[in-house]
Amino acid sequence: EAGVVQSPRYKIIEKKQPVAFWCNPISGHNTLYWYLQNLGQGPELLIRYENEEAVDDSQLPKDRFSAERLKGVDSTLKIQPAELGDSAVYLCASSLDSPTSGSSYNEQFFGPGTRLTVL
Amino acid sequence: GDSVTQMEGPVTLSEEAFLTINCTYTATGYPSLFWYVQYPGEGLQLLLKATKADDKGSNKGFEATYRKETTSFHLEKGSVQVSDSAVYFCALSRYFGNEKLTFGTGTRLTIIP
């Protein structure tokens, strides 16, 4: 079974330029997450989707960041314009959230991430 | 809010040494607790989990016990190998993993032959 796919793996841009990251979750997974991982830190959630709906975007800096998940499958995270402080690794994860899961555990599977460098 | 405090690294050990990486948490209620591992060039992988107090998670020789009285979830392994070299993250989730994960800062472990 293919894992979570992210592209590109690396991106170098100049500040004020736009950039977009793409994520393809594991087939059948209805929940998708974008995390931001700064150097030497643990990942922090940016946005969580359940199918097409963004159910938690409280940590997404909406002035420059946007995300979409069309048709409840692939997702794109965009930054416009990028700033120096946006240099980080952007991680995508997915999980299967069953409505009847109750007490069962829904593991999040992570992609390899996109390392963004803003010059 | 929720937080995870993790033993700062980096940690360097000789092969076959005993490993402990400390993790404590702050959260209301009864969170689920996790250890994730990140090998060089790879994505985060779930190593083990515990979803209620006194549960012991185990995998690949690693163990961690959910201690609610001390709000801890320390990772242990009796005999480490070079292949265990990676970054280890302690994390919690309010529910059963389908909410956001709150991570610690990570501990880089290097095992020397």
XYZ file of N, CA and C in Angstrom:
696
model
N 0.850 -1.203 0.000
C 0.000 0.000 0.000
C 0.876 1.238 0.000
N 0.579 2.184 -0.904
C 1.370 3.402 -0.980
C 1.094 4.246 0.249
N 2.131 4.955 0.695
C 1.977 5.841 1.834
C 1.522 7.206 1.388
N 1.630 8.158 2.280
C 1.285 9.545 1.970
C 2.376 10.116 1.068
N 1.935 10.702 -0.040
C 2.885 11.247 -1.010
C 2.854 12.764 -0.939
N 4.022 13.357 -0.905
C 4.127 14.811 -0.902
C 5.096 15.251 -1.994
N 4.779 16.394 -2.581
C 5.709 16.982 -3.547
C 5.586 18.493 -3.511
N 6.677 19.195 -3.830
C 8.008 18.637 -4.028
C 8.628 18.231 -2.692
N 9.740 17.557 -2.707
C 10.435 17.224 -1.463
C 11.236 18.413 -0.952
N 11.728 19.210 -1.864
C 12.511 20.388 -1.500
C 12.090 21.550 -2.391
N 12.095 22.743 -1.785
C 11.742 23.936 -2.553
C 12.542 25.104 -2.004
N 13.193 25.824 -2.916
C 13.928 27.030 -2.538
C 13.332 28.188 -3.320
N 12.915 29.209 -2.613
C 12.328 30.378 -3.270
C 12.864 31.636 -2.609
N 12.658 32.751 -3.286
C 13.000 34.043 -2.689
C 11.782 34.581 -1.951
N 12.066 35.381 -0.955
C 10.957 35.951 -0.173
C 10.032 36.754 -1.086
N 8.785 36.784 -0.680
C 7.688 37.452 -1.384
C 7.162 36.642 -2.565
N 7.815 35.520 -2.896
C 7.306 34.666 -3.955
C 6.226 33.736 -3.413
N 5.329 33.264 -4.262
C 4.354 32.268 -3.832
C 4.946 30.867 -3.917
N 4.358 29.951 -3.139
C 4.791 28.554 -3.186
C 3.604 27.669 -2.839
N 3.603 26.480 -3.405
C 2.507 25.538 -3.143
C 3.073 24.151 -2.902
N 2.431 23.456 -1.976
C 2.809 22.085 -1.645
C 1.603 21.187 -1.903
N 1.899 19.986 -2.363
C 0.827 19.058 -2.707
C 0.925 17.798 -1.866
N -0.222 17.242 -1.510
C -0.263 16.028 -0.703
C -1.315 15.077 -1.247
N -0.928 13.837 -1.404
C -1.868 12.772 -1.769
C -1.935 11.790 -0.608
N -3.059 11.715 0.095
C -3.131 10.855 1.278
C -3.253 9.382 0.901
N -3.194 8.541 1.887
C -3.410 7.115 1.674
C -4.833 6.901 1.178
N -4.975 6.025 0.205
C -6.276 5.791 -0.397
C -7.313 5.406 0.655
N -8.446 6.114 0.623
C -9.526 5.815 1.553
C -9.491 6.608 2.841
N -8.390 7.282 3.106
C -8.302 8.070 4.344
C -9.095 9.355 4.183
N -10.038 9.574 5.111
C -10.891 10.740 4.970
C -10.393 11.964 5.737
N -9.461 11.770 6.654
C -8.942 12.900 7.424
C -7.526 13.213 6.960
N -7.288 14.495 6.719
C -5.972 14.939 6.237
C -5.495 16.097 7.101
N -4.218 16.099 7.386
C -3.607 17.108 8.264
C -2.404 17.744 7.562
N -2.229 19.020 7.792
C -0.981 19.699 7.456
C -0.334 20.169 8.759
N 0.936 19.797 8.910
C 1.718 20.220 10.073
C 2.912 21.045 9.599
N 3.355 21.937 10.449
C 4.555 22.724 10.224
C 5.605 22.273 11.228
N 6.811 21.975 10.732
C 7.876 21.578 11.630
C 9.074 22.512 11.456
N 9.295 23.360 12.445
C 10.463 24.214 12.430
C 11.685 23.420 12.894
N 12.845 23.883 12.514
C 14.086 23.192 12.837
C 14.230 22.999 14.349
N 14.462 21.771 14.744
C 14.653 21.478 16.154
C 13.396 21.455 16.980
N 12.249 21.476 16.331
C 10.964 21.474 17.028
C 10.108 20.303 16.582
N 9.066 20.049 17.355
C 8.097 19.066 16.933
C 7.084 19.673 15.975
N 6.411 18.856 15.210
C 5.391 19.370 14.284
C 4.247 20.051 15.024
N 3.673 21.061 14.378
C 2.507 21.765 14.910
C 1.425 21.777 13.841
N 0.197 21.489 14.264
C -0.899 21.407 13.307
C -1.217 22.777 12.710
N -1.346 22.813 11.388
C -1.814 24.008 10.694
C -3.306 23.909 10.390
N -3.716 22.756 9.847
C -5.100 22.597 9.431
C -5.432 21.121 9.369
N -6.681 20.810 9.678
C -7.169 19.424 9.602
C -8.460 19.406 8.792
N -8.510 18.477 7.856
C -9.690 18.287 7.021
C -10.373 16.970 7.371
N -11.674 17.007 7.394
C -12.463 15.777 7.364
C -13.215 15.806 6.050
N -12.809 14.924 5.163
C -13.274 14.973 3.772
C -12.928 16.340 3.181
N -13.918 17.060 2.652
C -13.576 18.352 2.046
C -13.574 19.505 3.050
N -14.059 19.259 4.254
C -14.277 20.327 5.212
C -13.074 20.558 6.122
N -12.655 21.810 6.210
C -11.604 22.183 7.151
C -12.234 22.317 8.535
N -11.985 21.344 9.418
C -12.642 21.329 10.726
C -11.797 21.979 11.809
N -10.514 22.201 11.544
C -9.654 22.899 12.503
C -8.584 23.649 11.722
N -8.766 24.939 11.557
C -7.756 25.764 10.895
C -7.340 26.921 11.793
N -7.492 26.721 13.090
C -7.240 27.798 14.037
C -5.776 28.245 14.070
N -4.853 27.368 13.670
C -3.428 27.713 13.695
C -2.892 28.106 12.321
N -3.752 28.211 11.351
C -3.312 28.576 9.997
C -3.264 30.099 9.879
N -2.095 30.663 9.562
C -2.002 32.135 9.387
C -2.710 32.550 8.100
N -3.932 32.976 8.251
C -4.793 33.124 7.075
C -4.444 34.337 6.205
N -3.583 35.198 6.698
C -3.222 36.343 5.873
C -2.353 35.930 4.694
N -1.589 34.836 4.858
C -0.705 34.437 3.758
C -0.815 32.959 3.395
N -1.419 32.179 4.263
C -1.536 30.744 4.027
C -2.971 30.412 3.599
N -3.069 29.472 2.677
C -4.379 28.946 2.295
C -4.234 27.470 1.970
N -5.322 26.765 2.091
C -5.296 25.337 1.793
C -6.623 24.939 1.188
N -6.569 23.868 0.429
C -7.803 23.319 -0.120
C -7.672 21.814 -0.249
N -8.828 21.181 -0.226
C -8.859 19.736 -0.399
C -10.068 19.414 -1.270
N -9.850 19.535 -2.546
C -10.921 19.322 -3.496
C -11.286 17.847 -3.563
N -12.560 17.590 -3.603
C -13.098 16.233 -3.729
C -12.693 15.333 -2.554
N -12.189 15.930 -1.504
C -11.873 15.150 -0.311
C -10.741 14.168 -0.468
N -9.857 14.418 -1.435
C -8.720 13.501 -1.627
C -7.422 14.296 -1.485
N -6.847 14.731 -2.621
C -5.587 15.482 -2.577
C -5.792 16.835 -1.912
N -4.687 17.376 -1.443
C -4.737 18.691 -0.809
C -3.544 19.523 -1.256
N -3.765 20.828 -1.289
C -2.701 21.777 -1.611
C -2.626 22.825 -0.512
N -1.422 23.112 -0.090
C -1.167 24.181 0.874
C -0.360 25.261 0.161
N -0.815 26.497 0.265
C -0.160 27.588 -0.444
C 0.282 28.680 0.519
N 1.388 29.303 0.175
C 1.873 30.467 0.911
C 2.085 31.588 -0.107
N 1.473 32.739 0.170
C 1.636 33.878 -0.728
C 1.408 35.176 0.022
N 2.431 36.003 0.160
C 3.809 35.781 -0.245
C 4.612 35.095 0.863
N 5.658 34.390 0.494
C 6.482 33.717 1.486
C 7.398 34.714 2.192
N 7.660 34.433 3.473
C 8.567 35.233 4.269
C 9.726 34.356 4.736
N 10.799 35.008 5.168
C 11.979 34.262 5.614
C 11.627 33.266 6.712
N 10.741 33.669 7.605
C 10.362 32.826 8.730
C 9.538 31.613 8.362
N 9.151 31.513 7.102
C 8.378 30.345 6.661
C 9.271 29.156 6.333
N 10.575 29.350 6.358
C 11.490 28.237 6.103
C 11.278 27.168 7.160
N 10.917 25.978 6.716
C 10.554 24.897 7.629
C 10.247 23.662 6.792
N 9.855 22.593 7.480
C 9.365 21.395 6.800
C 7.852 21.349 6.960
N 7.163 21.140 5.868
C 5.705 21.059 5.873
C 5.308 19.596 5.690
N 4.632 19.080 6.702
C 4.271 17.670 6.734
C 2.785 17.486 6.471
N 2.489 16.468 5.720
C 1.102 16.071 5.505
C 0.900 14.706 6.153
N -0.256 14.505 6.745
C -0.594 13.217 7.344
C -2.044 12.885 7.016
N -2.386 11.615 7.084
C -3.771 11.223 6.866
C -4.147 10.104 7.822
N -5.429 9.987 8.056
C -5.941 8.907 8.906
C -7.334 8.534 8.443
N -7.756 7.350 8.844
C -9.103 6.879 8.536
C -9.934 7.080 9.782
N -10.839 8.019 9.726
C -11.686 8.349 10.857
C -13.050 7.754 10.616
N -13.286 6.620 11.266
C -14.568 5.960 11.080
C -15.608 6.576 12.006
N -16.808 6.847 11.496
C -17.867 7.406 12.367
C -18.188 6.517 13.538
N -17.895 5.221 13.417
C -18.216 4.301 14.500
C -16.985 3.920 15.297
N -15.893 4.711 15.126
C -14.635 4.294 15.740
C -14.714 4.287 17.253
N -15.495 5.185 17.816
C -15.657 5.165 19.266
C -14.340 5.120 19.989
N -14.037 4.000 20.580
C -12.816 3.903 21.374
C -11.645 3.358 20.572
N -11.770 3.184 19.280
C -10.641 2.658 18.514
C -9.715 3.788 18.123
N -8.498 3.420 17.822
C -7.475 4.416 17.555
C -7.317 4.604 16.060
N -7.250 5.865 15.629
C -7.080 6.187 14.222
C -5.693 6.752 14.007
N -4.761 5.901 13.602
C -3.374 6.305 13.474
C -3.199 7.308 12.361
N -2.384 8.321 12.619
C -2.013 9.283 11.588
C -0.752 8.784 10.900
N -0.785 8.735 9.567
C 0.357 8.325 8.768
C 0.938 9.577 8.104
N 2.237 9.736 8.247
C 2.888 10.951 7.771
C 3.623 10.732 6.456
N 3.608 11.772 5.626
C 4.440 11.799 4.445
C 5.851 12.243 4.802
N 6.769 12.249 3.822
C 8.172 12.608 4.086
C 8.391 14.099 4.286
N 7.403 14.904 3.907
C 7.525 16.341 4.102
C 8.119 17.073 2.916
N 7.863 18.376 2.891
C 8.493 19.279 1.925
C 9.334 20.272 2.707
N 10.613 20.298 2.386
C 11.507 21.256 3.070
C 11.544 22.544 2.267
N 11.043 23.616 2.865
C 11.010 24.924 2.210
C 12.117 25.804 2.751
N 12.873 26.394 1.825
C 13.879 27.391 2.181
C 13.522 28.692 1.492
N 13.354 29.733 2.282
C 13.033 31.058 1.740
C 14.264 31.940 1.894
N 14.747 32.452 0.773
C 15.980 33.268 0.776
C 15.667 34.757 0.755
N -3.165 25.215 27.760
C -3.426 24.232 26.719
C -2.543 23.010 26.900
N -2.724 22.063 26.008
C -1.944 20.834 26.052
C -0.485 21.095 25.717
N 0.397 20.352 26.361
C 1.824 20.480 26.055
C 2.550 19.189 26.384
N 3.678 18.992 25.722
C 4.537 17.831 25.952
C 5.959 18.336 26.177
N 6.568 17.894 27.250
C 7.942 18.257 27.564
C 8.803 17.011 27.432
N 9.806 17.140 26.607
C 10.610 15.980 26.274
C 12.056 16.213 26.666
N 12.692 15.141 27.056
C 14.105 15.175 27.408
C 14.898 15.772 26.269
N 15.715 16.750 26.588
C 16.476 17.392 25.538
C 17.642 16.525 25.100
N 17.986 16.628 23.859
C 19.106 15.852 23.360
C 20.230 16.769 22.968
N 21.099 16.307 22.098
C 21.088 14.941 21.582
C 21.602 13.935 22.601
N 21.237 12.684 22.370
C 21.674 11.591 23.224
C 22.558 10.664 22.404
N 23.721 10.361 22.937
C 24.646 9.441 22.282
C 24.930 8.281 23.210
N 24.724 7.080 22.707
C 24.944 5.865 23.497
C 25.753 4.862 22.699
N 26.384 3.973 23.413
C 27.068 2.860 22.766
C 26.068 1.747 22.487
N 26.347 0.966 21.476
C 25.474 -0.168 21.141
C 25.317 -1.067 22.358
N 24.099 -1.583 22.535
C 23.704 -2.475 23.625
C 23.491 -1.741 24.943
N 23.619 -0.446 24.971
C 23.336 0.314 26.198
C 21.830 0.385 26.431
N 21.468 0.743 27.673
C 20.059 0.928 28.035
C 19.648 2.363 27.712
N 18.454 2.491 27.147
C 17.971 3.802 26.730
C 16.756 4.227 27.542
N 16.768 5.460 27.989
C 15.567 6.101 28.532
C 15.479 7.494 27.951
N 14.330 7.833 27.391
C 14.046 9.204 26.959
C 12.808 9.644 27.726
N 12.970 10.687 28.519
C 11.870 11.134 29.372
C 10.851 11.983 28.621
N 9.602 11.811 29.000
C 8.512 12.597 28.431
C 7.460 12.835 29.503
N 7.081 14.073 29.706
C 5.965 14.403 30.585
C 4.988 15.260 29.811
N 3.761 15.270 30.265
C 2.737 15.988 29.520
C 1.840 16.803 30.445
N 1.167 17.757 29.857
C 0.130 18.541 30.534
C -1.092 18.530 29.647
N -2.177 18.033 30.178
C -3.423 17.979 29.406
C -4.569 17.738 30.367
N -5.718 18.222 30.016
C -6.906 17.915 30.802
C -7.473 16.581 30.346
N -8.172 15.942 31.241
C -8.799 14.684 30.869
C -7.801 13.555 30.721
N -8.106 12.685 29.774
C -7.311 11.474 29.593
C -6.830 11.380 28.153
N -5.714 12.028 27.859
C -5.227 11.996 26.481
C -4.661 10.634 26.116
N -4.540 10.392 24.838
C -3.774 9.259 24.342
C -2.331 9.724 24.153
N -1.390 8.820 24.372
C 0.032 9.169 24.317
C 0.749 8.325 23.280
N 1.735 8.930 22.627
C 2.410 8.275 21.515
C 3.914 8.573 21.539
N 4.654 7.651 20.949
C 6.030 7.916 20.547
C 6.108 7.712 19.047
N 6.623 8.759 18.376
C 6.886 8.681 16.952
C 8.394 8.697 16.739
N 8.841 8.075 15.646
C 10.255 8.043 15.317
C 10.442 8.557 13.894
N 11.507 9.299 13.701
C 11.824 9.846 12.370
C 13.239 9.442 12.011
N 13.349 8.494 11.100
C 14.651 8.070 10.615
C 15.151 9.061 9.567
N 16.443 9.148 9.370
C 16.993 10.123 8.419
C 16.347 10.014 7.045
N 15.838 11.125 6.555
C 15.270 11.168 5.216
C 13.875 10.575 5.092
N 13.284 10.190 6.214
C 11.964 9.561 6.160
C 10.939 10.367 6.942
N 9.670 10.026 6.754
C 8.604 10.679 7.495
C 8.452 10.100 8.887
N 7.660 10.771 9.693
C 7.380 10.290 11.043
C 6.642 8.961 10.991
N 7.031 8.054 11.878
C 6.362 6.753 11.963
C 5.935 6.529 13.407
N 4.754 6.000 13.578
C 4.307 5.661 14.920
C 5.136 4.503 15.447
N 5.721 4.674 16.621
C 6.518 3.621 17.238
C 5.662 2.814 18.218
N 4.957 3.512 19.097
C 4.067 2.833 20.033
C 3.072 3.830 20.602
N 2.047 3.310 21.233
C 0.996 4.167 21.772
C 0.409 3.566 23.037
N -0.279 4.413 23.799
C -1.048 3.970 24.965
C -2.240 4.897 25.090
N -3.416 4.349 25.232
C -4.625 5.159 25.209
C -5.293 5.327 26.561
N -4.803 4.642 27.597
C -5.364 4.878 28.922
C -4.309 4.608 29.986
N -4.590 5.111 31.168
C -3.633 5.019 32.271
C -3.228 3.573 32.534
N -1.943 3.381 32.800
C -1.307 2.100 33.110
C -1.117 1.204 31.890
N -1.581 1.649 30.727
C -1.303 0.901 29.508
C 0.192 0.936 29.224
N 0.715 -0.153 28.693
C 2.101 -0.185 28.237
C 2.090 -0.386 26.732
N 2.708 0.549 26.023
C 2.888 0.380 24.592
C 4.247 -0.239 24.342
N 4.332 -1.088 23.318
C 5.615 -1.717 23.023
C 5.715 -2.018 21.536
N 6.951 -1.933 21.029
C 7.198 -2.219 19.616
C 8.702 -2.213 19.389
N 9.204 -3.159 18.645
C 10.619 -3.228 18.257
C 11.556 -3.172 19.461
N 11.121 -3.689 20.589
C 11.946 -3.697 21.789
C 11.819 -2.448 22.635
N 11.106 -1.447 22.132
C 10.853 -0.224 22.885
C 9.580 -0.395 23.717
N 9.568 0.257 24.876
C 8.397 0.227 25.747
C 8.175 1.602 26.363
N 6.912 1.891 26.675
C 6.576 3.101 27.428
C 5.270 2.830 28.162
N 5.201 3.275 29.402
C 4.012 3.060 30.216
C 3.353 4.384 30.536
N 2.053 4.446 30.357
C 1.235 5.632 30.607
C 1.049 5.771 32.105
N 1.723 6.746 32.703
C 1.642 6.984 34.144
C 0.871 8.272 34.403
N -0.383 8.118 34.776
C -1.203 9.316 34.969
C -0.789 10.053 36.249
N -0.373 9.319 37.260
C -0.033 9.961 38.527
C 1.178 10.886 38.405
N 2.081 10.555 37.468
C 3.251 11.401 37.247
C 3.183 12.112 35.893
N 2.084 11.983 35.211
C 1.872 12.533 33.852
C 3.104 12.297 32.985
N 3.515 11.039 32.895
C 4.731 10.708 32.163
C 4.498 9.548 31.207
N 5.392 9.466 30.226
C 5.339 8.391 29.219
C 6.764 8.189 28.716
N 7.635 7.738 29.578
C 9.052 7.609 29.261
C 9.301 6.428 28.333
N 10.174 6.647 27.354
C 10.510 5.604 26.390
C 11.753 4.860 26.861
N 11.710 3.526 26.799
C 12.839 2.714 27.239
C 13.130 1.604 26.249
N 14.412 1.242 26.190
C 14.811 0.055 25.444
C 16.018 -0.546 26.150
N 15.996 -1.840 26.299
C 17.024 -2.498 27.086
C 18.382 -2.567 26.426
N 18.425 -2.649 25.104
C 19.692 -2.823 24.399
C 19.561 -2.186 23.021
N 20.126 -1.002 22.873
C 19.937 -0.266 21.620
C 20.908 -0.750 20.555
N 20.511 -0.550 19.315
C 21.318 -0.921 18.157
C 21.606 0.329 17.321
N 22.605 0.210 16.467
C 22.954 1.338 15.598
C 21.749 1.777 14.771
N 20.936 0.811 14.373
C 19.756 1.105 13.545
C 18.683 1.891 14.293
N 18.820 2.050 15.593
C 17.860 2.842 16.371
C 18.170 4.342 16.312
N 19.266 4.695 15.692
C 19.623 6.105 15.560
C 18.553 6.840 14.766
N 17.961 7.845 15.373
C 16.832 8.560 14.774
C 16.453 9.702 15.710
N 15.415 10.432 15.323
C 14.831 11.437 16.215
C 13.515 10.886 16.749
N 13.329 10.966 18.049
C 12.147 10.416 18.710
C 11.287 11.546 19.254
N 9.988 11.483 18.954
C 9.040 12.504 19.384
C 7.969 11.883 20.271
N 7.759 12.492 21.413
C 6.639 12.140 22.278
C 5.455 13.031 21.878
N 4.252 12.491 21.912
C 3.099 13.274 21.478
C 1.846 12.843 22.231
N 0.866 13.733 22.253
C -0.415 13.370 22.841
C -1.543 13.804 21.922
N -2.673 13.173 22.113
C -3.876 13.535 21.402
C -5.031 13.479 22.387
N -5.916 14.457 22.272
C -7.039 14.509 23.213
C -7.939 13.289 23.097
N -8.071 12.813 21.899
C -8.984 11.696 21.706
C -8.201 10.493 21.240
N -8.567 9.922 20.173
C -7.949 8.648 19.825
C -7.062 8.745 18.598
N -6.536 9.912 18.357
C -5.574 10.066 17.273
C -6.120 10.795 16.078
N -7.451 10.925 16.000
C -7.988 11.607 14.830
C -8.206 13.089 15.069
N -7.767 13.570 16.205
C -7.658 14.996 16.444
C -6.188 15.359 16.249
N -5.842 16.597 16.536
C -4.457 16.980 16.306
C -3.546 16.307 17.311
N -2.324 16.084 16.887
C -1.273 15.603 17.763
C -0.484 16.802 18.271
N -0.199 16.809 19.564
C 0.675 17.815 20.157
C 1.999 17.137 20.453
N 3.064 17.630 19.845
C 4.371 16.982 19.914
C 5.309 17.685 20.883
N 6.255 16.897 21.415
C 7.408 17.470 22.084
C 8.417 17.926 21.050
N 9.551 18.425 21.517
C 10.542 19.004 20.612
C 11.420 17.960 19.934
N 11.334 16.715 20.363
C 12.131 15.672 19.731
C 13.470 15.463 20.426
N 13.941 14.227 20.399
C 15.251 13.877 20.961
C 16.029 13.112 19.911
N 17.178 13.650 19.527
C 18.006 12.974 18.535
C 18.875 11.950 19.233
N 18.745 10.711 18.815
C 19.492 9.599 19.399
C 20.504 9.090 18.394
N 21.748 9.001 18.836
C 22.813 8.435 18.015
C 23.434 7.272 18.765
N 23.486 6.129 18.098
C 24.084 4.930 18.679
C 25.400 4.657 17.968
N 26.469 4.567 18.732
C 27.788 4.306 18.146
C 28.170 2.851 18.378
N 28.777 2.238 17.363
C 29.137 0.814 17.471
C 30.200 0.587 18.540
